[in-house]
Amino acid sequence: KLPKNNCVKDALKIYESFQLRDVARIDFIVNESGGWLLEINTMPGFTENSLLPMAAKETGMSMQALCVKLVELALKRSC
């Protein structure tokens, strides 16, 4: 369940505004008064216990498939 002060829309707007690519983690501090941007992490944790691989796993994507997809996206930009 998402908190009452949901920052997902703000995170997506920041992601697009900064023209981020592929993956990023956008952290907020949230309390009763609202949410404040804490940091933008363009290389979030990437172990099997990290949030990004866990989120991918929830959608049915393995760690190996996630790595392959990220490499494919990078290669596509460089060609």
Coordinates of N, CA and C in Angstrom, one line a residue:
K1 N 0.8 -1.2 0.0 CA 0.0 0.0 0.0 C 0.9 1.2 0.0
L2 N 0.6 2.2 -0.9 CA 1.4 3.4 -1.0 C 0.9 4.4 0.1
P3 N 1.9 5.2 0.6 CA 1.5 6.2 1.7 C 0.6 7.2 1.1
K4 N -0.1 7.9 2.1 CA -1.0 9.0 1.7 C -0.3 10.0 0.9
N5 N 0.9 10.4 1.2 CA 1.7 11.4 0.4 C 2.5 10.6 -0.6
N6 N 1.8 10.1 -1.6 CA 2.4 9.3 -2.7 C 3.3 10.2 -3.6
C7 N 4.6 9.9 -3.7 CA 5.5 10.7 -4.6 C 5.8 10.1 -5.9
V8 N 5.0 9.1 -6.3 CA 5.3 8.4 -7.6 C 5.1 9.3 -8.8
K9 N 4.1 10.2 -8.8 CA 3.9 11.1 -9.9 C 5.1 12.1 -9.9
D10 N 5.5 12.6 -8.8 CA 6.7 13.5 -8.7 C 7.9 12.8 -9.2
A11 N 8.1 11.5 -8.8 CA 9.3 10.8 -9.3 C 9.3 10.6 -10.8
L12 N 8.2 10.3 -11.4 CA 8.1 10.2 -12.8 C 8.4 11.5 -13.5
K13 N 7.9 12.6 -12.9 CA 8.1 13.9 -13.5 C 9.6 14.3 -13.5
I14 N 10.2 14.0 -12.3 CA 11.7 14.2 -12.2 C 12.5 13.4 -13.2
Y15 N 12.1 12.1 -13.3 CA 12.8 11.2 -14.2 C 12.7 11.8 -15.6
E16 N 11.6 12.2 -16.1 CA 11.4 12.8 -17.4 C 12.1 14.1 -17.5
S17 N 12.0 15.0 -16.5 CA 12.7 16.3 -16.6 C 14.2 16.2 -16.7
F18 N 14.8 15.3 -16.0 CA 16.2 15.1 -16.0 C 16.7 14.2 -17.2
Q19 N 15.7 13.8 -18.0 CA 16.0 12.9 -19.1 C 16.8 11.7 -18.7
L20 N 16.4 11.1 -17.6 CA 17.1 9.9 -17.1 C 16.8 8.7 -18.1
R21 N 17.7 7.7 -18.1 CA 17.5 6.6 -18.9 C 17.5 5.3 -18.2
D22 N 16.8 4.4 -18.7 CA 16.9 3.0 -18.2 C 16.4 2.8 -16.8
V23 N 17.3 3.0 -15.8 CA 16.9 2.8 -14.4 C 17.4 4.0 -13.6
A24 N 16.6 4.3 -12.5 CA 17.1 5.3 -11.5 C 16.2 5.1 -10.3
R25 N 16.7 5.4 -9.2 CA 15.9 5.4 -7.9 C 15.8 6.8 -7.4
I26 N 14.6 7.3 -7.2 CA 14.4 8.7 -6.8 C 13.8 8.6 -5.4
D27 N 14.6 9.1 -4.4 CA 14.2 9.0 -3.0 C 13.6 10.3 -2.5
F28 N 12.6 10.1 -1.7 CA 12.0 11.2 -1.0 C 12.0 11.0 0.5
I29 N 11.9 12.0 1.3 CA 11.6 12.0 2.7 C 10.1 12.4 2.8
V30 N 9.3 11.6 3.4 CA 7.8 11.9 3.5 C 7.4 11.9 4.9
N31 N 6.6 12.9 5.3 CA 6.0 13.0 6.6 C 4.6 13.6 6.4
E32 N 4.0 13.9 7.5 CA 2.6 14.4 7.4 C 2.5 15.7 6.6
S33 N 3.6 16.5 6.5 CA 3.5 17.8 5.8 C 3.7 17.6 4.3
G34 N 4.2 16.5 3.8 CA 4.5 16.3 2.4 C 5.7 15.5 2.2
G35 N 6.2 15.6 0.9 CA 7.4 14.9 0.5 C 8.4 15.8 0.0
W36 N 9.7 15.5 0.3 CA 10.8 16.3 -0.2 C 11.8 15.4 -0.9
L37 N 12.3 15.9 -2.0 CA 13.3 15.1 -2.8 C 14.6 15.0 -2.0
L38 N 15.0 13.8 -1.8 CA 16.3 13.5 -1.1 C 17.4 13.3 -2.0
E39 N 17.3 12.4 -3.0 CA 18.4 12.2 -4.0 C 17.8 11.5 -5.2
I40 N 18.6 11.6 -6.3 CA 18.4 10.8 -7.5 C 19.6 9.9 -7.7
N41 N 19.4 8.6 -7.7 CA 20.4 7.6 -7.8 C 20.3 6.9 -9.1
T42 N 21.2 7.3 -10.0 CA 21.2 6.7 -11.4 C 21.8 5.3 -11.5
M43 N 22.4 4.9 -10.4 CA 22.9 3.5 -10.4 C 22.5 2.8 -9.1
P44 N 21.2 2.5 -8.9 CA 20.8 2.0 -7.7 C 21.3 0.6 -7.4
G45 N 21.2 0.1 -6.2 CA 21.7 -1.2 -5.9 C 21.4 -2.3 -6.9
F46 N 22.3 -3.2 -7.1 CA 22.1 -4.1 -8.2 C 22.5 -5.6 -7.8
T47 N 22.3 -5.9 -6.5 CA 22.5 -7.2 -6.0 C 21.1 -7.9 -6.1
E48 N 21.1 -9.2 -5.9 CA 19.8 -9.9 -5.9 C 18.9 -9.5 -4.7
N49 N 19.4 -8.8 -3.7 CA 18.7 -8.4 -2.6 C 18.3 -6.9 -2.7
S50 N 18.6 -6.2 -3.8 CA 18.4 -4.8 -4.0 C 16.9 -4.6 -4.5
L51 N 16.4 -3.4 -4.4 CA 15.1 -3.1 -4.8 C 14.8 -3.3 -6.3
L52 N 15.8 -2.9 -7.1 CA 15.5 -3.0 -8.6 C 15.4 -4.4 -9.0
P53 N 16.3 -5.3 -8.7 CA 16.1 -6.7 -9.1 C 14.8 -7.3 -8.5
M54 N 14.5 -6.9 -7.3 CA 13.3 -7.5 -6.6 C 12.1 -7.0 -7.4
A55 N 12.0 -5.7 -7.8 CA 10.9 -5.2 -8.5 C 10.8 -5.9 -9.9
A56 N 11.9 -6.1 -10.5 CA 11.9 -6.9 -11.8 C 11.4 -8.3 -11.6
K57 N 11.8 -8.9 -10.5 CA 11.3 -10.3 -10.3 C 9.8 -10.3 -10.1
E58 N 9.3 -9.3 -9.5 CA 7.8 -9.2 -9.2 C 7.1 -9.2 -10.6
T59 N 7.7 -8.7 -11.6 CA 7.1 -8.6 -12.9 C 7.4 -9.9 -13.8
G60 N 8.1 -10.8 -13.2 CA 8.5 -12.1 -13.9 C 9.8 -12.0 -14.6
M61 N 10.6 -10.9 -14.4 CA 11.9 -10.8 -15.1 C 13.0 -11.3 -14.1
S62 N 13.8 -12.2 -14.6 CA 15.0 -12.7 -13.8 C 16.1 -11.6 -13.8
M63 N 17.0 -11.8 -12.9 CA 18.2 -10.9 -12.8 C 19.0 -11.0 -14.1
Q64 N 19.1 -12.2 -14.7 CA 19.8 -12.3 -16.0 C 19.1 -11.5 -17.1
A65 N 17.8 -11.7 -17.1 CA 17.0 -11.0 -18.2 C 17.1 -9.5 -18.0
L66 N 17.1 -9.0 -16.7 CA 17.2 -7.6 -16.4 C 18.6 -7.1 -16.9
C67 N 19.6 -7.8 -16.7 CA 21.0 -7.4 -17.1 C 21.0 -7.4 -18.7
V68 N 20.5 -8.4 -19.3 CA 20.5 -8.4 -20.8 C 19.7 -7.2 -21.3
K69 N 18.6 -6.9 -20.7 CA 17.7 -5.8 -21.2 C 18.5 -4.5 -21.1
L70 N 19.2 -4.3 -20.0 CA 19.9 -3.0 -19.8 C 21.1 -2.9 -20.8
V71 N 21.8 -4.0 -21.0 CA 22.8 -4.0 -22.0 C 22.3 -3.7 -23.4
E72 N 21.2 -4.3 -23.7 CA 20.5 -4.1 -25.1 C 20.2 -2.6 -25.2
L73 N 19.6 -2.0 -24.2 CA 19.2 -0.6 -24.3 C 20.5 0.3 -24.5
A74 N 21.5 0.0 -23.8 CA 22.8 0.8 -23.9 C 23.4 0.6 -25.3
L75 N 23.4 -0.6 -25.8 CA 23.9 -0.9 -27.1 C 23.1 -0.2 -28.2
K76 N 21.8 -0.2 -28.0 CA 20.9 0.5 -29.0 C 21.2 2.0 -29.1
R77 N 21.6 2.6 -28.0 CA 21.9 4.0 -28.0 C 23.3 4.3 -28.6
S78 N 24.2 3.3 -28.5 CA 25.6 3.6 -29.0 C 25.7 3.3 -30.5
C79 N 24.8 2.7 -31.1 CA 24.9 2.3 -32.5 C 24.2 3.3 -33.4

